[in-house]
Amino acid sequence: MTSQPTLTKPEEGPAGPSGPDTGLQAGLKNRHLSMIAIGGVIGAGLFVGSSSGIATAGPGILLSYALVGTLVVLVMRMLGEMSAANPTSGSFSAHADRALGPWAGFSIGWLYWFFWVVVLAVEATAGAKILEGWIPAVPQWGWALIVMVVLTATNLASVGSYGEFEFWFAGIKVVAIAAFIVVGGLAVFGVLPGVDSDRAGLGNLTEHGGFLPHGAGAVLTGVLLVVFSFMGSEIPTLAAGESEDPQRAVTKATNSIIWRIAVFYLGSIFVVVTLLPWDSQSIVDQGSYVAALDSLGIPNAGEIMNFIVLTSVLSCLNSGLYTASRMAFSLGRRGDAPKAFARTTRRGVPQAAILSSVVFGFVAVFFNYKFPDTVFLFLLNSSGAVALFVWLAICFSQLRLRKIIQAEAPEKLVVRMWLYPYLTWAAAAVIVFVLGYMLTDTEHDGRSTVLLSLLVAALVVVVALVKQRITATRTAGVAKG
């Protein structure tokens, strides 16, 4: 019988009590953490990918977003409970390490790192396409290179520079989508002049084939299309480790997740499907948000949305590089990655972890340009279900860590999962159901995404178990000697 894992106490870095990981510094201010928490849940996928979800489920896509949003709220509550009790740059990976064993922390940490490295390539390419449209003299690959280099420099400078960059770019996202909701809402209820009242209105929710024009099953298909746009909600729990008051930052981010999802996701999609009929051709041709802006008579709607998407892309790139490097740093600290990853500069920056993540990001960008339909498609699909794997690991970690925290330090339970353990088990069951349903989806590559992601996950788990066995053998040998 294995011994129960114990909670670890936060350590002090060279600059004083900067967070739980030696070497990292408390360079993130409260306003940085607040905007990272608010903006982190708004990915470029919301602006770019929502049109396919609307075409699939009609107005019922609101139910898809509500279902996934509820799941994310539950998962974030579990993560908030664990992270408030023991803030760490490794977040859920470190929690899985303590709750489920080193193999779990190793596996979920490397899978998460792999996910964000691939995201770097996706976002860099998306941003490069927009910039090339504005300044065609610079080739697309050149813009991708420029964007990656600038953001690498930002992350290498200090965690404060990352926080400042993210504060302003996430702020643009937040202001833009808030303005869209307010203006669009006024138009829907007939308060805004100059809008085609025959097209805008609550009637769009039930007309044109009804609220569920393709049946209730389309809501589940919609879930598959929107679930990955929520990835990033967990970033505040990683960033909190480099704030002045990690416990307060985690608690605040966890408690605010409900209204953030309700306003930014459900609110903006509600405006889109009430401004225009869900089957409007303009949604397919222009994208949901551009079509909605066009219907309001706003000039240059496409360019405005391109600017907003670009800020979202840059924000996602910045956070992706930060998140990948901090996960690599945490893996290095636990002996699951090269020791160099755990070293920091005098400014508290894990330089080797950042540069290694960037190198693999550049490799992925290269594959995206040279082999988009083979190598890069494999990378994309094999990392696609990682979000669900991470959420599942959070569920099982919380089930075990709650008992450990209650036994050792109950005062650290400043955030508690609701209706424990029933809602935790319910969330885990929903995640397993979504993974199973994806196996039936051949139209949107759901099956290939799950199968390839499971293949990569299985390989990583095998490596983790072999490493754990070797470590145990060496430890036993040293004990005997």
Tab-separated table of C-alpha atoms in Angstrom:
chain	number	residue	atom	x	y	z
A	1	MET	CA	0.000	0.000	0.000
A	2	THR	CA	1.447	3.345	-1.027
A	3	SER	CA	1.678	6.183	1.428
A	4	GLN	CA	-0.609	9.184	1.104
A	5	PRO	CA	0.968	12.106	-0.751
A	6	THR	CA	1.414	15.212	1.344
A	7	LEU	CA	0.988	18.881	0.683
A	8	THR	CA	4.138	20.826	0.070
A	9	LYS	CA	4.822	24.245	1.517
A	10	PRO	CA	5.533	27.210	-0.759
A	11	GLU	CA	9.198	27.964	-1.092
A	12	GLU	CA	10.895	31.300	-1.464
A	13	GLY	CA	12.710	32.416	-4.560
A	14	PRO	CA	15.844	34.542	-4.659
A	15	ALA	CA	13.782	37.695	-4.583
A	16	GLY	CA	11.901	36.708	-1.452
A	17	PRO	CA	8.471	35.176	-1.060
A	18	SER	CA	7.598	35.326	-4.719
A	19	GLY	CA	5.553	32.229	-5.082
A	20	PRO	CA	5.793	28.542	-4.533
A	21	ASP	CA	8.587	27.764	-6.969
A	22	THR	CA	12.191	28.659	-6.239
A	23	GLY	CA	13.570	30.987	-8.905
A	24	LEU	CA	10.308	32.505	-10.105
A	25	GLN	CA	9.529	36.042	-8.970
A	26	ALA	CA	6.329	37.828	-8.045
A	27	GLY	CA	6.236	40.043	-11.127
A	28	LEU	CA	2.515	39.870	-11.865
A	29	LYS	CA	0.368	42.608	-10.367
A	30	ASN	CA	-3.279	42.241	-9.365
A	31	ARG	CA	-4.463	44.053	-12.501
A	32	HIS	CA	-2.393	41.653	-14.638
A	33	LEU	CA	-3.969	38.621	-12.971
A	34	SER	CA	-7.458	40.102	-13.256
A	35	MET	CA	-7.115	40.696	-16.991
A	36	ILE	CA	-5.422	37.336	-17.583
A	37	ALA	CA	-8.382	35.711	-15.831
A	38	ILE	CA	-10.962	37.684	-17.820
A	39	GLY	CA	-9.206	37.566	-21.190
A	40	GLY	CA	-7.913	34.015	-20.867
A	41	VAL	CA	-11.362	32.582	-21.384
A	42	ILE	CA	-11.833	34.517	-24.645
A	43	GLY	CA	-9.846	32.716	-27.323
A	44	ALA	CA	-9.595	33.490	-31.021
A	45	GLY	CA	-11.665	30.342	-31.520
A	46	LEU	CA	-14.734	32.218	-30.269
A	47	PHE	CA	-14.452	34.776	-33.072
A	48	VAL	CA	-13.283	32.427	-35.819
A	49	GLY	CA	-14.914	29.079	-35.087
A	50	SER	CA	-18.401	30.005	-33.899
A	51	SER	CA	-19.861	30.161	-37.418
A	52	SER	CA	-19.456	26.408	-37.947
A	53	GLY	CA	-21.165	25.749	-34.617
A	54	ILE	CA	-24.103	27.975	-35.561
A	55	ALA	CA	-24.425	26.246	-38.941
A	56	THR	CA	-24.458	22.850	-37.195
A	57	ALA	CA	-26.859	23.488	-34.315
A	58	GLY	CA	-28.691	26.679	-35.256
A	59	PRO	CA	-29.800	28.817	-32.277
A	60	GLY	CA	-29.385	25.615	-30.231
A	61	ILE	CA	-25.653	26.362	-30.241
A	62	LEU	CA	-26.479	28.425	-27.145
A	63	LEU	CA	-27.193	25.141	-25.358
A	64	SER	CA	-23.850	23.752	-26.579
A	65	TYR	CA	-21.996	26.743	-25.151
A	66	ALA	CA	-24.030	26.542	-21.928
A	67	LEU	CA	-23.238	22.837	-21.466
A	68	VAL	CA	-19.518	23.254	-22.071
A	69	GLY	CA	-19.482	26.455	-20.017
A	70	THR	CA	-21.065	24.613	-17.080
A	71	LEU	CA	-18.473	21.856	-17.372
A	72	VAL	CA	-15.638	24.409	-17.417
A	73	VAL	CA	-17.077	26.142	-14.340
A	74	LEU	CA	-17.091	22.821	-12.458
A	75	VAL	CA	-13.562	21.898	-13.563
A	76	MET	CA	-12.253	25.357	-12.666
A	77	ARG	CA	-13.900	25.077	-9.252
A	78	MET	CA	-12.009	21.822	-8.630
A	79	LEU	CA	-8.762	23.315	-9.893
A	80	GLY	CA	-9.342	26.437	-7.828
A	81	GLU	CA	-9.768	24.327	-4.700
A	82	MET	CA	-6.443	22.556	-5.244
A	83	SER	CA	-4.521	25.611	-6.450
A	84	ALA	CA	-5.708	27.898	-3.654
A	85	ALA	CA	-4.545	25.277	-1.140
A	86	ASN	CA	-1.196	24.793	-2.881
A	87	PRO	CA	-0.371	27.390	-5.605
A	88	THR	CA	2.309	26.189	-8.020
A	89	SER	CA	3.461	26.979	-11.546
A	90	GLY	CA	2.719	23.377	-12.497
A	91	SER	CA	-0.934	23.731	-11.469
A	92	PHE	CA	-2.947	20.622	-12.380
A	93	SER	CA	0.180	18.683	-13.421
A	94	ALA	CA	1.725	19.148	-9.985
A	95	HIS	CA	-1.608	18.312	-8.336
A	96	ALA	CA	-1.884	15.102	-10.402
A	97	ASP	CA	1.687	14.248	-9.405
A	98	ARG	CA	0.752	14.386	-5.715
A	99	ALA	CA	-2.718	12.882	-5.982
A	100	LEU	CA	-2.338	10.153	-8.598
A	101	GLY	CA	1.397	9.553	-8.773
A	102	PRO	CA	4.468	10.836	-10.650
A	103	TRP	CA	3.353	9.073	-13.848
A	104	ALA	CA	0.176	11.190	-13.938
A	105	GLY	CA	1.966	14.490	-13.366
A	106	PHE	CA	4.576	13.601	-15.992
A	107	SER	CA	1.975	12.549	-18.558
A	108	ILE	CA	-0.510	15.375	-18.219
A	109	GLY	CA	2.290	17.962	-17.993
A	110	TRP	CA	3.982	16.891	-21.219
A	111	LEU	CA	0.658	16.488	-23.053
A	112	TYR	CA	-0.335	20.012	-22.021
A	113	TRP	CA	3.043	21.377	-23.120
A	114	PHE	CA	2.611	19.592	-26.474
A	115	PHE	CA	-0.850	21.113	-26.886
A	116	TRP	CA	0.378	24.682	-26.420
A	117	VAL	CA	3.408	24.217	-28.674
A	118	VAL	CA	1.043	23.204	-31.488
A	119	VAL	CA	-1.242	26.132	-30.621
A	120	LEU	CA	1.746	28.470	-31.083
A	121	ALA	CA	1.966	27.361	-34.713
A	122	VAL	CA	-1.784	27.686	-35.304
A	123	GLU	CA	-1.993	31.170	-33.805
A	124	ALA	CA	1.229	32.419	-35.434
A	125	THR	CA	-0.085	31.345	-38.840
A	126	ALA	CA	-3.494	32.935	-38.210
A	127	GLY	CA	-1.895	36.211	-37.169
A	128	ALA	CA	0.499	36.124	-40.133
A	129	LYS	CA	-2.409	35.779	-42.579
A	130	ILE	CA	-4.059	38.916	-41.206
A	131	LEU	CA	-0.823	40.917	-41.204
A	132	GLU	CA	0.054	39.799	-44.744
A	133	GLY	CA	-3.355	41.064	-45.880
A	134	TRP	CA	-2.501	44.479	-44.489
A	135	ILE	CA	1.161	44.579	-45.569
A	136	PRO	CA	1.632	42.070	-48.429
A	137	ALA	CA	5.246	43.164	-48.992
A	138	VAL	CA	6.232	40.884	-46.105
A	139	PRO	CA	5.520	37.185	-46.843
A	140	GLN	CA	3.309	35.209	-44.513
A	141	TRP	CA	6.189	33.134	-43.126
A	142	GLY	CA	8.041	36.402	-42.432
A	143	TRP	CA	5.160	37.733	-40.348
A	144	ALA	CA	4.934	34.441	-38.449
A	145	LEU	CA	8.657	34.722	-37.680
A	146	ILE	CA	8.349	38.359	-36.575
A	147	VAL	CA	5.402	37.626	-34.292
A	148	MET	CA	7.133	34.654	-32.666
A	149	VAL	CA	10.398	36.566	-32.139
A	150	VAL	CA	8.660	39.596	-30.596
A	151	LEU	CA	6.637	37.494	-28.179
A	152	THR	CA	9.679	35.399	-27.276
A	153	ALA	CA	11.545	38.594	-26.403
A	154	THR	CA	8.572	39.735	-24.321
A	155	ASN	CA	8.548	36.514	-22.304
A	156	LEU	CA	12.343	36.477	-21.923
A	157	ALA	CA	12.419	40.022	-20.545
A	158	SER	CA	10.457	39.309	-17.359
A	159	VAL	CA	7.158	37.904	-16.164
A	160	GLY	CA	6.072	41.507	-15.661
A	161	SER	CA	6.500	42.258	-19.376
A	162	TYR	CA	4.377	39.214	-20.202
A	163	GLY	CA	1.738	40.459	-17.764
A	164	GLU	CA	1.790	43.990	-19.189
A	165	PHE	CA	1.490	42.738	-22.775
A	166	GLU	CA	-1.359	40.443	-21.814
A	167	PHE	CA	-3.094	43.195	-19.845
A	168	TRP	CA	-3.422	45.459	-22.878
A	169	PHE	CA	-4.161	42.843	-25.538
A	170	ALA	CA	-6.652	40.987	-23.362
A	171	GLY	CA	-8.115	44.382	-22.495
A	172	ILE	CA	-8.764	45.094	-26.185
A	173	LYS	CA	-10.568	41.754	-26.488
A	174	VAL	CA	-12.689	42.434	-23.447
A	175	VAL	CA	-13.649	45.985	-24.448
A	176	ALA	CA	-14.414	44.923	-28.032
A	177	ILE	CA	-16.669	42.035	-27.103
A	178	ALA	CA	-18.390	44.055	-24.361
A	179	ALA	CA	-19.118	46.829	-26.885
A	180	PHE	CA	-20.383	44.243	-29.371
A	181	ILE	CA	-22.809	42.831	-26.784
A	182	VAL	CA	-24.114	46.255	-25.739
A	183	VAL	CA	-24.562	47.615	-29.268
A	184	GLY	CA	-25.931	44.328	-30.595
A	185	GLY	CA	-28.312	44.012	-27.663
A	186	LEU	CA	-29.697	47.505	-28.307
A	187	ALA	CA	-30.233	46.555	-31.954
A	188	VAL	CA	-31.998	43.288	-31.077
A	189	PHE	CA	-34.503	45.099	-28.859
A	190	GLY	CA	-35.096	47.831	-31.447
A	191	VAL	CA	-33.352	50.657	-29.589
A	192	LEU	CA	-30.482	51.195	-32.055
A	193	PRO	CA	-31.506	53.142	-35.166
A	194	GLY	CA	-30.496	52.154	-38.687
A	195	VAL	CA	-30.806	48.405	-38.201
A	196	ASP	CA	-32.955	46.137	-40.382
A	197	SER	CA	-35.719	45.376	-37.873
A	198	ASP	CA	-37.148	42.680	-40.140
A	199	ARG	CA	-34.033	40.581	-39.618
A	200	ALA	CA	-32.973	41.461	-36.052
A	201	GLY	CA	-35.024	40.264	-33.113
A	202	LEU	CA	-35.775	37.444	-30.701
A	203	GLY	CA	-37.850	35.795	-33.439
A	204	ASN	CA	-34.615	34.543	-34.982
A	205	LEU	CA	-34.353	32.078	-32.085
A	206	THR	CA	-37.502	30.171	-33.035
A	207	GLU	CA	-38.119	30.944	-36.703
A	208	HIS	CA	-36.222	29.449	-39.663
A	209	GLY	CA	-36.817	25.855	-38.611
A	210	GLY	CA	-37.144	26.374	-34.870
A	211	PHE	CA	-34.681	26.607	-31.979
A	212	LEU	CA	-33.280	23.157	-32.839
A	213	PRO	CA	-33.551	23.027	-36.642
A	214	HIS	CA	-31.316	19.938	-36.893
A	215	GLY	CA	-32.679	18.169	-33.828
A	216	ALA	CA	-31.396	17.756	-30.267
A	217	GLY	CA	-28.448	15.638	-31.421
A	218	ALA	CA	-26.957	18.700	-33.128
A	219	VAL	CA	-26.448	20.255	-29.702
A	220	LEU	CA	-23.992	17.466	-28.840
A	221	THR	CA	-22.215	17.917	-32.156
A	222	GLY	CA	-22.050	21.612	-31.328
A	223	VAL	CA	-20.383	20.698	-28.030
A	224	LEU	CA	-17.583	19.009	-29.969
A	225	LEU	CA	-17.087	22.142	-32.061
A	226	VAL	CA	-17.000	24.636	-29.200
A	227	VAL	CA	-15.320	22.688	-26.377
A	228	PHE	CA	-11.781	23.530	-27.488
A	229	SER	CA	-12.446	27.283	-27.615
A	230	PHE	CA	-12.609	27.174	-23.790
A	231	MET	CA	-9.031	25.931	-23.399
A	232	GLY	CA	-7.076	28.576	-21.529
A	233	SER	CA	-9.450	28.987	-18.605
A	234	GLU	CA	-6.856	27.284	-16.423
A	235	ILE	CA	-4.032	29.758	-17.198
A	236	PRO	CA	-4.720	32.015	-14.162
A	237	THR	CA	-3.922	29.092	-11.836
A	238	LEU	CA	-0.479	28.736	-13.443
A	239	ALA	CA	0.161	32.486	-13.478
A	240	ALA	CA	-0.956	32.911	-9.850
A	241	GLY	CA	2.304	31.321	-8.710
A	242	GLU	CA	4.139	34.469	-9.839
A	243	SER	CA	1.782	36.942	-8.187
A	244	GLU	CA	2.142	38.679	-4.838
A	245	ASP	CA	-0.827	36.838	-3.315
A	246	PRO	CA	-1.321	33.510	-5.146
A	247	GLN	CA	-4.171	32.275	-2.966
A	248	ARG	CA	-6.183	35.465	-3.433
A	249	ALA	CA	-5.527	35.455	-7.203
A	250	VAL	CA	-6.698	31.848	-7.601
A	251	THR	CA	-9.784	32.438	-5.470
A	252	LYS	CA	-10.764	35.533	-7.454
A	253	ALA	CA	-10.243	33.842	-10.827
A	254	THR	CA	-12.242	30.796	-9.736
A	255	ASN	CA	-15.161	32.798	-8.375
A	256	SER	CA	-15.426	34.991	-11.475
A	257	ILE	CA	-15.435	32.197	-14.085
A	258	ILE	CA	-19.254	31.928	-14.096
A	259	TRP	CA	-19.982	35.507	-15.126
A	260	ARG	CA	-17.047	35.561	-17.548
A	261	ILE	CA	-18.444	32.605	-19.494
A	262	ALA	CA	-22.043	33.853	-19.218
A	263	VAL	CA	-21.217	37.325	-20.521
A	264	PHE	CA	-18.497	36.772	-23.094
A	265	TYR	CA	-19.551	33.444	-24.598
A	266	LEU	CA	-23.284	33.107	-24.114
A	267	GLY	CA	-23.866	36.867	-24.319
A	268	SER	CA	-22.014	37.403	-27.587
A	269	ILE	CA	-23.381	34.266	-29.293
A	270	PHE	CA	-26.906	35.247	-28.194
A	271	VAL	CA	-26.420	38.610	-29.919
A	272	VAL	CA	-25.200	36.935	-33.125
A	273	VAL	CA	-28.132	34.482	-33.436
A	274	THR	CA	-30.698	37.179	-32.655
A	275	LEU	CA	-29.249	39.820	-34.997
A	276	LEU	CA	-29.302	37.416	-37.958
A	277	PRO	CA	-31.149	34.230	-38.921
A	278	TRP	CA	-28.890	31.297	-38.078
A	279	ASP	CA	-29.009	30.087	-41.702
A	280	SER	CA	-27.985	33.449	-43.151
A	281	GLN	CA	-25.434	32.966	-45.922
A	282	SER	CA	-23.456	35.952	-44.636
A	283	ILE	CA	-22.545	34.000	-41.470
A	284	VAL	CA	-20.968	31.298	-43.630
A	285	ASP	CA	-19.277	33.708	-46.044
A	286	GLN	CA	-18.049	36.368	-43.624
A	287	GLY	CA	-17.978	34.672	-40.240
A	288	SER	CA	-20.529	35.121	-37.472
A	289	TYR	CA	-19.174	38.295	-35.850
A	290	VAL	CA	-18.319	40.097	-39.089
A	291	ALA	CA	-21.790	39.310	-40.456
A	292	ALA	CA	-23.360	40.602	-37.246
A	293	LEU	CA	-21.341	43.831	-37.409
A	294	ASP	CA	-22.306	44.245	-41.072
A	295	SER	CA	-25.982	43.906	-40.189
A	296	LEU	CA	-25.566	46.831	-37.792
A	297	GLY	CA	-24.383	49.011	-40.657
A	298	ILE	CA	-20.925	49.427	-39.149
A	299	PRO	CA	-18.477	50.324	-41.947
A	300	ASN	CA	-15.316	48.240	-42.454
A	301	ALA	CA	-16.742	45.541	-40.203
A	302	GLY	CA	-14.351	42.970	-41.663
A	303	GLU	CA	-11.236	45.019	-40.893
A	304	ILE	CA	-12.462	45.840	-37.394
A	305	MET	CA	-12.987	42.157	-36.688
A	306	ASN	CA	-9.599	41.298	-38.221
A	307	PHE	CA	-7.984	43.710	-35.752
A	308	ILE	CA	-9.874	42.148	-32.831
A	309	VAL	CA	-8.970	38.630	-33.993
A	310	LEU	CA	-5.317	39.700	-34.355
A	311	THR	CA	-5.235	40.950	-30.759
A	312	SER	CA	-6.825	37.661	-29.670
A	313	VAL	CA	-4.200	35.721	-31.627
A	314	LEU	CA	-1.328	37.720	-30.132
A	315	SER	CA	-2.817	37.347	-26.666
A	316	CYS	CA	-3.205	33.593	-27.156
A	317	LEU	CA	0.349	33.311	-28.497
A	318	ASN	CA	1.728	35.265	-25.569
A	319	SER	CA	-0.171	33.188	-23.031
A	320	GLY	CA	0.607	29.963	-24.884
A	321	LEU	CA	4.337	30.581	-24.758
A	322	TYR	CA	4.139	31.605	-21.108
A	323	THR	CA	2.025	28.561	-20.194
A	324	ALA	CA	4.189	26.065	-22.102
A	325	SER	CA	7.374	27.433	-20.530
A	326	ARG	CA	5.961	27.367	-16.989
A	327	MET	CA	4.785	23.805	-17.433
A	328	ALA	CA	8.247	22.864	-18.719
A	329	PHE	CA	9.762	24.680	-15.722
A	330	SER	CA	7.559	22.715	-13.334
A	331	LEU	CA	8.434	19.432	-15.046
A	332	GLY	CA	12.103	20.301	-14.720
A	333	ARG	CA	11.671	21.064	-11.017
A	334	ARG	CA	10.123	17.635	-10.462
A	335	GLY	CA	12.798	15.809	-12.446
A	336	ASP	CA	10.427	15.025	-15.325
A	337	ALA	CA	12.286	17.246	-17.808
A	338	PRO	CA	15.921	18.368	-18.265
A	339	LYS	CA	17.235	20.196	-15.181
A	340	ALA	CA	18.036	23.223	-17.345
A	341	PHE	CA	14.300	23.883	-17.658
A	342	ALA	CA	14.151	24.572	-13.909
A	343	ARG	CA	16.888	27.217	-13.967
A	344	THR	CA	15.926	30.879	-14.004
A	345	THR	CA	17.738	34.096	-14.835
A	346	ARG	CA	18.284	36.890	-12.303
A	347	ARG	CA	14.921	38.298	-13.426
A	348	GLY	CA	13.188	35.051	-12.483
A	349	VAL	CA	12.673	33.903	-16.086
A	350	PRO	CA	13.011	30.187	-17.000
A	351	GLN	CA	15.042	30.953	-20.120
A	352	ALA	CA	15.773	27.391	-21.253
A	353	ALA	CA	12.121	26.405	-20.833
A	354	ILE	CA	10.982	29.371	-22.929
A	355	LEU	CA	13.542	28.858	-25.713
A	356	SER	CA	12.853	25.117	-25.918
A	357	SER	CA	9.121	25.778	-26.255
A	358	VAL	CA	9.787	28.376	-28.954
A	359	VAL	CA	12.045	26.017	-30.894
A	360	PHE	CA	9.353	23.356	-31.033
A	361	GLY	CA	6.841	26.085	-31.884
A	362	PHE	CA	8.995	27.119	-34.855
A	363	VAL	CA	9.240	23.482	-35.961
A	364	ALA	CA	5.443	23.228	-35.841
A	365	VAL	CA	5.126	26.457	-37.857
A	366	PHE	CA	7.491	24.989	-40.461
A	367	PHE	CA	5.355	21.839	-40.700
A	368	ASN	CA	2.259	24.010	-41.054
A	369	TYR	CA	3.730	25.675	-44.140
A	370	LYS	CA	5.524	22.702	-45.730
A	371	PHE	CA	3.298	19.732	-44.781
A	372	PRO	CA	-0.078	21.188	-43.741
A	373	ASP	CA	-2.157	18.144	-44.749
A	374	THR	CA	0.131	15.454	-43.379
A	375	VAL	CA	2.589	16.167	-40.563
A	376	PHE	CA	0.890	19.274	-39.186
A	377	LEU	CA	-2.575	17.736	-39.455
A	378	PHE	CA	-1.264	14.834	-37.374
A	379	LEU	CA	0.119	17.257	-34.768
A	380	LEU	CA	-3.172	19.138	-34.706
A	381	ASN	CA	-5.356	16.076	-34.312
A	382	SER	CA	-3.052	14.294	-31.872
A	383	SER	CA	-3.159	17.289	-29.505
A	384	GLY	CA	-6.836	18.080	-30.044
A	385	ALA	CA	-8.314	16.086	-27.155
A	386	VAL	CA	-5.678	17.138	-24.622
A	387	ALA	CA	-8.083	19.694	-23.132
A	388	LEU	CA	-10.471	16.902	-22.179
A	389	PHE	CA	-7.613	14.774	-20.797
A	390	VAL	CA	-6.496	17.703	-18.637
A	391	TRP	CA	-10.023	18.245	-17.308
A	392	LEU	CA	-10.378	14.544	-16.532
A	393	ALA	CA	-7.064	14.553	-14.645
A	394	ILE	CA	-8.263	17.567	-12.641
A	395	CYS	CA	-11.430	15.660	-11.641
A	396	PHE	CA	-9.576	12.590	-10.387
A	397	SER	CA	-6.887	14.671	-8.675
A	398	GLN	CA	-9.473	16.699	-6.782
A	399	LEU	CA	-11.274	13.565	-5.594
A	400	ARG	CA	-8.108	12.452	-3.791
A	401	LEU	CA	-6.555	15.771	-2.791
A	402	ARG	CA	-9.712	16.975	-1.021
A	403	LYS	CA	-9.282	14.164	1.537
A	404	ILE	CA	-5.577	14.917	1.930
A	405	ILE	CA	-6.134	18.653	2.444
A	406	GLN	CA	-8.928	18.020	4.947
A	407	ALA	CA	-6.665	15.687	6.922
A	408	GLU	CA	-3.506	17.818	6.871
A	409	ALA	CA	-4.477	21.481	6.476
A	410	PRO	CA	-8.259	22.067	6.408
A	411	GLU	CA	-7.719	25.817	6.801
A	412	LYS	CA	-6.356	25.855	3.243
A	413	LEU	CA	-9.755	24.927	1.805
A	414	VAL	CA	-10.642	28.537	1.058
A	415	VAL	CA	-12.261	27.398	-2.210
A	416	ARG	CA	-14.465	24.318	-2.065
A	417	MET	CA	-15.943	22.226	-4.848
A	418	TRP	CA	-19.735	22.239	-4.676
A	419	LEU	CA	-21.531	19.018	-3.662
A	420	TYR	CA	-18.276	17.062	-3.366
A	421	PRO	CA	-17.843	14.323	-4.532
A	422	TYR	CA	-21.066	14.048	-6.555
A	423	LEU	CA	-20.506	16.985	-8.939
A	424	THR	CA	-16.889	15.918	-9.432
A	425	TRP	CA	-17.989	12.448	-10.524
A	426	ALA	CA	-20.734	13.954	-12.694
A	427	ALA	CA	-18.211	16.227	-14.454
A	428	ALA	CA	-15.858	13.290	-15.043
A	429	ALA	CA	-18.741	11.275	-16.502
A	430	VAL	CA	-19.657	14.109	-18.873
A	431	ILE	CA	-16.051	14.372	-20.087
A	432	VAL	CA	-15.902	10.632	-20.738
A	433	PHE	CA	-19.228	10.868	-22.573
A	434	VAL	CA	-17.944	13.700	-24.782
A	435	LEU	CA	-14.825	11.679	-25.624
A	436	GLY	CA	-17.013	8.697	-26.477
A	437	TYR	CA	-19.352	10.810	-28.598
A	438	MET	CA	-16.369	12.212	-30.478
A	439	LEU	CA	-15.577	8.672	-31.607
A	440	THR	CA	-18.873	8.675	-33.537
A	441	ASP	CA	-18.091	11.981	-35.251
A	442	THR	CA	-16.536	11.460	-38.665
A	443	GLU	CA	-17.813	14.672	-40.255
A	444	HIS	CA	-15.709	17.031	-38.101
A	445	ASP	CA	-12.659	14.766	-37.527
A	446	GLY	CA	-13.784	13.979	-33.977
A	447	ARG	CA	-12.922	10.298	-34.265
A	448	SER	CA	-9.426	10.854	-35.647
A	449	THR	CA	-8.772	13.552	-33.035
A	450	VAL	CA	-9.650	11.236	-30.134
A	451	LEU	CA	-7.840	8.201	-31.546
A	452	LEU	CA	-4.633	10.092	-32.352
A	453	SER	CA	-4.724	11.959	-29.036
A	454	LEU	CA	-5.191	8.651	-27.201
A	455	LEU	CA	-2.265	7.175	-29.127
A	456	VAL	CA	0.056	10.022	-28.144
A	457	ALA	CA	-1.251	9.943	-24.564
A	458	ALA	CA	-0.627	6.203	-24.347
A	459	LEU	CA	2.968	6.658	-25.547
A	460	VAL	CA	3.580	9.405	-22.980
A	461	VAL	CA	2.072	7.299	-20.176
A	462	VAL	CA	4.299	4.353	-21.146
A	463	VAL	CA	7.379	6.595	-20.994
A	464	ALA	CA	6.191	7.919	-17.613
A	465	LEU	CA	5.701	4.431	-16.178
A	466	VAL	CA	9.096	3.242	-17.439
A	467	LYS	CA	10.744	6.336	-15.942
A	468	GLN	CA	8.937	5.772	-12.645
A	469	ARG	CA	10.055	2.130	-12.575
A	470	ILE	CA	13.687	3.052	-13.278
A	471	THR	CA	13.600	5.733	-10.564
A	472	ALA	CA	12.114	3.283	-8.052
A	473	THR	CA	14.781	0.670	-8.893
A	474	ARG	CA	17.597	3.179	-8.459
A	475	THR	CA	16.156	4.396	-5.159
A	476	ALA	CA	15.884	0.830	-3.883
A	477	GLY	CA	19.479	0.171	-4.973
A	478	VAL	CA	20.747	3.252	-3.128
A	479	ALA	CA	18.773	2.243	-0.006
A	480	LYS	CA	20.331	-1.238	-0.025
A	481	GLY	CA	23.810	0.168	-0.588
